[in-house]
PDB file of C-alpha atoms in Angstrom:
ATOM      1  CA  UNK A   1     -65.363 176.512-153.258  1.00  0.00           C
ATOM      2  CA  UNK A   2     -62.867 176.917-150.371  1.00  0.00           C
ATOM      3  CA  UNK A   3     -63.870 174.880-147.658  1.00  0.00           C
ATOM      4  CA  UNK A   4     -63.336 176.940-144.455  1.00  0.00           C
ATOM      5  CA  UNK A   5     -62.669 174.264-142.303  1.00  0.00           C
ATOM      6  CA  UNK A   6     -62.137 174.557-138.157  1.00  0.00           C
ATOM      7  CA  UNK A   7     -61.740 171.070-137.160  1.00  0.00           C
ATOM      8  CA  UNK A   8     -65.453 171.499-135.136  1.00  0.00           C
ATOM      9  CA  UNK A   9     -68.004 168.752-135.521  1.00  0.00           C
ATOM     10  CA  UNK A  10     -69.783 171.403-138.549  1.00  0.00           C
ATOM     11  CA  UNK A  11     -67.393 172.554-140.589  1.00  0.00           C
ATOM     12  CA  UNK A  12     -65.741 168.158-140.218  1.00  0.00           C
ATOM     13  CA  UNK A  13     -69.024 167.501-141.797  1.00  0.00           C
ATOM     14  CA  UNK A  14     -68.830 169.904-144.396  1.00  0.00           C
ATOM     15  CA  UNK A  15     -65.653 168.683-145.521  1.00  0.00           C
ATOM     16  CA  UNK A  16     -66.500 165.026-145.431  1.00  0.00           C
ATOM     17  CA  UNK A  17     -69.934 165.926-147.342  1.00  0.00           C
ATOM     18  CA  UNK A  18     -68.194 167.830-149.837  1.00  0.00           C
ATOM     19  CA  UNK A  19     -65.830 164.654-150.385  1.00  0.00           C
ATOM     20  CA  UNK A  20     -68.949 162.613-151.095  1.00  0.00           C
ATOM     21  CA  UNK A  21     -71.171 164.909-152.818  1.00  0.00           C
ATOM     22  CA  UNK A  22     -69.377 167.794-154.379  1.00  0.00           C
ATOM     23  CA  UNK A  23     -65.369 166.797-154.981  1.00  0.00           C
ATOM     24  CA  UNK A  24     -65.431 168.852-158.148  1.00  0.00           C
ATOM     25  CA  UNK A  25     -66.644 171.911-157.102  1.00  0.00           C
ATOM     26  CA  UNK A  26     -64.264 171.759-154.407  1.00  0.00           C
ATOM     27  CA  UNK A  27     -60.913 174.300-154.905  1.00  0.00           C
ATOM     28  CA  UNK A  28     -58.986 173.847-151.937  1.00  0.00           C
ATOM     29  CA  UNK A  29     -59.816 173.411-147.862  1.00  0.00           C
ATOM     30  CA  UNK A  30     -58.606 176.110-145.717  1.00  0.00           C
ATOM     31  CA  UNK A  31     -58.019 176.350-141.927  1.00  0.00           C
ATOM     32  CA  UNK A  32     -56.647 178.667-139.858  1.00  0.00           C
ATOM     33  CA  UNK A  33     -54.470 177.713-136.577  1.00  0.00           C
ATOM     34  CA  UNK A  34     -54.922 180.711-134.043  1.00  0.00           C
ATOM     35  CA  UNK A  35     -51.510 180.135-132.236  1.00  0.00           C
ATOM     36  CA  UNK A  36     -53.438 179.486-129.288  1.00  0.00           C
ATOM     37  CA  UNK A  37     -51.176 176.475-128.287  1.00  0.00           C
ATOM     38  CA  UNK A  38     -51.227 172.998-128.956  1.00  0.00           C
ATOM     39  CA  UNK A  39     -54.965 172.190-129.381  1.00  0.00           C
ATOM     40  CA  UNK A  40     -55.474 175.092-132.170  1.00  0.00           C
ATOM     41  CA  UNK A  41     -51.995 173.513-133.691  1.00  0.00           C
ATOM     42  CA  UNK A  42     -53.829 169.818-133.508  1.00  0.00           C
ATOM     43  CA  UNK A  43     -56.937 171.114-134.710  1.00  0.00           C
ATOM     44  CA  UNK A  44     -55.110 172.297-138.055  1.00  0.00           C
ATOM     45  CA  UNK A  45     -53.170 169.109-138.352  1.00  0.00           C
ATOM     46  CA  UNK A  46     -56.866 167.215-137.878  1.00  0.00           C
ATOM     47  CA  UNK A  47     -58.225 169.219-141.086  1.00  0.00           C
ATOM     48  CA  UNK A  48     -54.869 168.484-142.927  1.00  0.00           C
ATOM     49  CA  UNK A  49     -55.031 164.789-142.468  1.00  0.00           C
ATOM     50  CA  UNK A  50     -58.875 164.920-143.411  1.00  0.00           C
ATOM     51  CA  UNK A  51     -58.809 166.965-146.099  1.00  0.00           C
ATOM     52  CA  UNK A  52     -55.633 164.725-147.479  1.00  0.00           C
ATOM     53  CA  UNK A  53     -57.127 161.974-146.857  1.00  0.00           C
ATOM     54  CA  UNK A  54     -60.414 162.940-148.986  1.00  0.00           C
ATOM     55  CA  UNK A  55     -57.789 163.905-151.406  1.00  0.00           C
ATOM     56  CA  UNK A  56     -58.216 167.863-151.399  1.00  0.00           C
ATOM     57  CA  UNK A  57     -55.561 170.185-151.800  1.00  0.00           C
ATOM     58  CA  UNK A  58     -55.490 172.317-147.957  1.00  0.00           C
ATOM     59  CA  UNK A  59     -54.112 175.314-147.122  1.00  0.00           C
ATOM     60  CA  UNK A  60     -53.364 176.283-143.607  1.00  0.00           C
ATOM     61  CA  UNK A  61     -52.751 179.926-141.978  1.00  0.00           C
ATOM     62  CA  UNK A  62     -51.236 181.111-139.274  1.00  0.00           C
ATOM     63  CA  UNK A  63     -51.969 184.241-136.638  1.00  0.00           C
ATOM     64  CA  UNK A  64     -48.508 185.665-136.220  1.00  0.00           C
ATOM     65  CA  UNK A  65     -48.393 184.948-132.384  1.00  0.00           C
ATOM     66  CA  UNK A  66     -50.037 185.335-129.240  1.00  0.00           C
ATOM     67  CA  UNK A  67     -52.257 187.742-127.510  1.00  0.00           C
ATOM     68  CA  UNK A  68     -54.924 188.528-129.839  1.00  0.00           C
ATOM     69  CA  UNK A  69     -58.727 189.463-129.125  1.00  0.00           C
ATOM     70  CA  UNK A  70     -61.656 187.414-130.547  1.00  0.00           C
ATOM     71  CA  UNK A  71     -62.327 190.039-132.670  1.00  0.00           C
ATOM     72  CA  UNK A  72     -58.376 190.244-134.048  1.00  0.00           C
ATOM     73  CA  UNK A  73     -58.621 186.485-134.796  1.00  0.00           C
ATOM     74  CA  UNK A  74     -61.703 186.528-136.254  1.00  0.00           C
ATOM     75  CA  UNK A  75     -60.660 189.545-138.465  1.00  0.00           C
ATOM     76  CA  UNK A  76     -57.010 187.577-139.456  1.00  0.00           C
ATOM     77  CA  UNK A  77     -58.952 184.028-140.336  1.00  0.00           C
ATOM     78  CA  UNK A  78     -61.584 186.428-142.559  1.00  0.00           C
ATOM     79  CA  UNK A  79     -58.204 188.044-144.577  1.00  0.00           C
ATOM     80  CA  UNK A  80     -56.973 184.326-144.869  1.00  0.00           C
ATOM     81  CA  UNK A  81     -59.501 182.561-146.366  1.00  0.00           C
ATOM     82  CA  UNK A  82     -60.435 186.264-148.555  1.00  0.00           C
ATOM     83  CA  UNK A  83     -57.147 186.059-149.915  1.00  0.00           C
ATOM     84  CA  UNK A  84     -57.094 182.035-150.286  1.00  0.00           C
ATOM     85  CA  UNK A  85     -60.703 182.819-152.137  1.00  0.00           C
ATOM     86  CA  UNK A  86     -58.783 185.362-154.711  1.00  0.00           C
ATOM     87  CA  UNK A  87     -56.066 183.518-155.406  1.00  0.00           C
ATOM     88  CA  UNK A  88     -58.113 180.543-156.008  1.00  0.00           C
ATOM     89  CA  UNK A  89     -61.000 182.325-158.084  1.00  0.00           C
ATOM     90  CA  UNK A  90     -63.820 180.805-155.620  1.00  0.00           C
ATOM     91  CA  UNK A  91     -66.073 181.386-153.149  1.00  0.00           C
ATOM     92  CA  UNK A  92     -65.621 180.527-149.172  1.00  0.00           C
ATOM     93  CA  UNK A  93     -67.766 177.980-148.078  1.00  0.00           C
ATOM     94  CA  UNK A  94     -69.168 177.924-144.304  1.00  0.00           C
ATOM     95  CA  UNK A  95     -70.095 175.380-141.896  1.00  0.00           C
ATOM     96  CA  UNK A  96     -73.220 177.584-140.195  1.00  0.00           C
ATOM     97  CA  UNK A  97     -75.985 175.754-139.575  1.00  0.00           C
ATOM     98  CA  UNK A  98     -80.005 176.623-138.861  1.00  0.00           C
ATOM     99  CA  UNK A  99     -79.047 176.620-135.368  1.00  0.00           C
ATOM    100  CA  UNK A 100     -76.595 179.202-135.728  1.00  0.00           C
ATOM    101  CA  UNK A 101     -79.103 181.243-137.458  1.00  0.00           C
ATOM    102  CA  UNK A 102     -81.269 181.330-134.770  1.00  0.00           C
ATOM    103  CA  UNK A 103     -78.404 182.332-132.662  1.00  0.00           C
ATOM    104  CA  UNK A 104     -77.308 184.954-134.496  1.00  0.00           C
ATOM    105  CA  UNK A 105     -80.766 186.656-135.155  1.00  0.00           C
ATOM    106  CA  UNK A 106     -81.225 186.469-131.557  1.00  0.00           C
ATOM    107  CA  UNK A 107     -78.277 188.314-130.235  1.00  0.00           C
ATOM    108  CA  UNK A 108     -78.801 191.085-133.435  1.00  0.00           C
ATOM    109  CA  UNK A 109     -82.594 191.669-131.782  1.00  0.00           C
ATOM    110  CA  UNK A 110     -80.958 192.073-128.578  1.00  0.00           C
ATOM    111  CA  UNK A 111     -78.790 194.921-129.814  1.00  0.00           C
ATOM    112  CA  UNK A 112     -81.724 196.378-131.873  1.00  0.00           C
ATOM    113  CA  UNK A 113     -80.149 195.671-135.202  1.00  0.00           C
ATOM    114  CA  UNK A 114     -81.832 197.041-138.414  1.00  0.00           C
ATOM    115  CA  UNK A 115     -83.522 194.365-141.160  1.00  0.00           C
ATOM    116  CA  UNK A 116     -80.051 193.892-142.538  1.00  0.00           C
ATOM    117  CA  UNK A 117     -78.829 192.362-139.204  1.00  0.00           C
ATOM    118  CA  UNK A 118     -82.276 190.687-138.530  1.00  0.00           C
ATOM    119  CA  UNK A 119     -81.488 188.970-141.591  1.00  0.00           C
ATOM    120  CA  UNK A 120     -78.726 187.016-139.768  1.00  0.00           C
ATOM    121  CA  UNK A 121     -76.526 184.547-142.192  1.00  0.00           C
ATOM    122  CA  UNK A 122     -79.152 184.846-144.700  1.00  0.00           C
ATOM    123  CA  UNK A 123     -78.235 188.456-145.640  1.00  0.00           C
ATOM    124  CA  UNK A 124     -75.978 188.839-148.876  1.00  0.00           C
ATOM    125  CA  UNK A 125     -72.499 188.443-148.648  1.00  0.00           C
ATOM    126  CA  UNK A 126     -69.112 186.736-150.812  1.00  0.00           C
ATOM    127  CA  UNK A 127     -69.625 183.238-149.441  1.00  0.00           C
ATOM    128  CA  UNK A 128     -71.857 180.135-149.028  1.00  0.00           C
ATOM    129  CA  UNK A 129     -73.310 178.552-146.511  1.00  0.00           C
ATOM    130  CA  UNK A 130     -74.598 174.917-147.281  1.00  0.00           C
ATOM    131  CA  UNK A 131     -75.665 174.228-144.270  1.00  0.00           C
ATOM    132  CA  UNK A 132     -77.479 176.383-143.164  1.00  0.00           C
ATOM    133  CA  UNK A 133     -80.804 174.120-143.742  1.00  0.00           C
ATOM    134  CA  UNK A 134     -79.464 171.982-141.576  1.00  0.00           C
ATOM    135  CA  UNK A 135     -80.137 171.418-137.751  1.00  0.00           C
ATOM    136  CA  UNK A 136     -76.794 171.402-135.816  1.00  0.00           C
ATOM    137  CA  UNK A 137     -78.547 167.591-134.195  1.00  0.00           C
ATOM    138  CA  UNK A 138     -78.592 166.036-137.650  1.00  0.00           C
ATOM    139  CA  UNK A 139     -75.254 167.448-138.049  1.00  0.00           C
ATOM    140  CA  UNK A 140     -74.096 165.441-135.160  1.00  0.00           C
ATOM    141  CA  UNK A 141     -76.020 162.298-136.142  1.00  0.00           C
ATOM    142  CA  UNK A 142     -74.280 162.380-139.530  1.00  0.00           C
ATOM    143  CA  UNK A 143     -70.441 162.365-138.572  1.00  0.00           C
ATOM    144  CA  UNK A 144     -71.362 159.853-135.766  1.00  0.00           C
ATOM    145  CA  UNK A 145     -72.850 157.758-138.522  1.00  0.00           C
ATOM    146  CA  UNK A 146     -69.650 158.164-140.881  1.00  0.00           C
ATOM    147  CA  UNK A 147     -67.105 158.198-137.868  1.00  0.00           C
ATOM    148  CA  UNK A 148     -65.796 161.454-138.563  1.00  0.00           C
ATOM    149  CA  UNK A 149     -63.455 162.772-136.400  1.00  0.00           C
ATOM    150  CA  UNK A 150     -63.540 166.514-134.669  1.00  0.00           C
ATOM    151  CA  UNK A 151     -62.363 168.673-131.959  1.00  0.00           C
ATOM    152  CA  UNK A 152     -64.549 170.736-129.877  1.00  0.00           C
ATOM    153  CA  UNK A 153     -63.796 174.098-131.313  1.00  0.00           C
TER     154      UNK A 153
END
């Protein structure tokens, strides 16, 4: 898998889960500093001295400046971790959790999306999401319990 990897409270306990539970299946973790300014820049460096520190290989991309939409960021850290997937030969790995689900399904009802988009992150796509079981609340109470560190992303 490539663990893609924020710095936010989920995707922190992805990686540190993956370090307990799955180190072999793990290719490389991936992040992706926005160029937003400093806090996007510590947020990388956070993942980078995790995922080193777990001892995974990480990768780290870069938006090519400043002034992007949500949607132009979102669409450069997708090509990223893509082409970190191919050149790797695995799949991307996602922090989502159950509460994101429920998030998502609601906003596609609101904009009358077909059974595709009522499927939410449960419809097929390229990566994984192992959390997705998972209340966003027990995420919390597990990297309190481990003393995992995270930025509010």
């Amino acid at each position: 898998m490539v663990l893609a990897v924020s710095g936010g409270r989920d995707s922190m306990a992805m990686l540190h889960a993956a370090g307990r539970v799955a180190r072999g299946s793990v290719a490389v973790v991936a992040t992706f500093d926005h160029g937003t300014g400093p806090a996007a820049t510590r947020a990388a460096a956070l993942v980078a001295r995790a995922a080193a520190a777990l001892g995974f290989p990480v990768v780290i991309g870069r938006a090519p400046g400043r002034g992007f939409t949500e949607a132009e960021w979102r669409a450069m850290r997708l090509e990223f971790l893509s082409d970190v997937a191919r050149r790797t030969d695995a799949v991307v790995a996602t922090a989502h959790t159950r509460d994101d689900q429920v998030e998502t399904v609601l906003m596609r009802v609101l904009r009358d999306a077909g059974a595709r988009g009522l499927a939410g992150l449960y419809a097929p796509g390229t990566g994984v999401r192992p959390l997705l079981e998972v209340s966003r609340a027990a995420v919390a109470e597990y990297v309190e319990a481990i003393g995992a560190l995270w930025v509010e992303d």
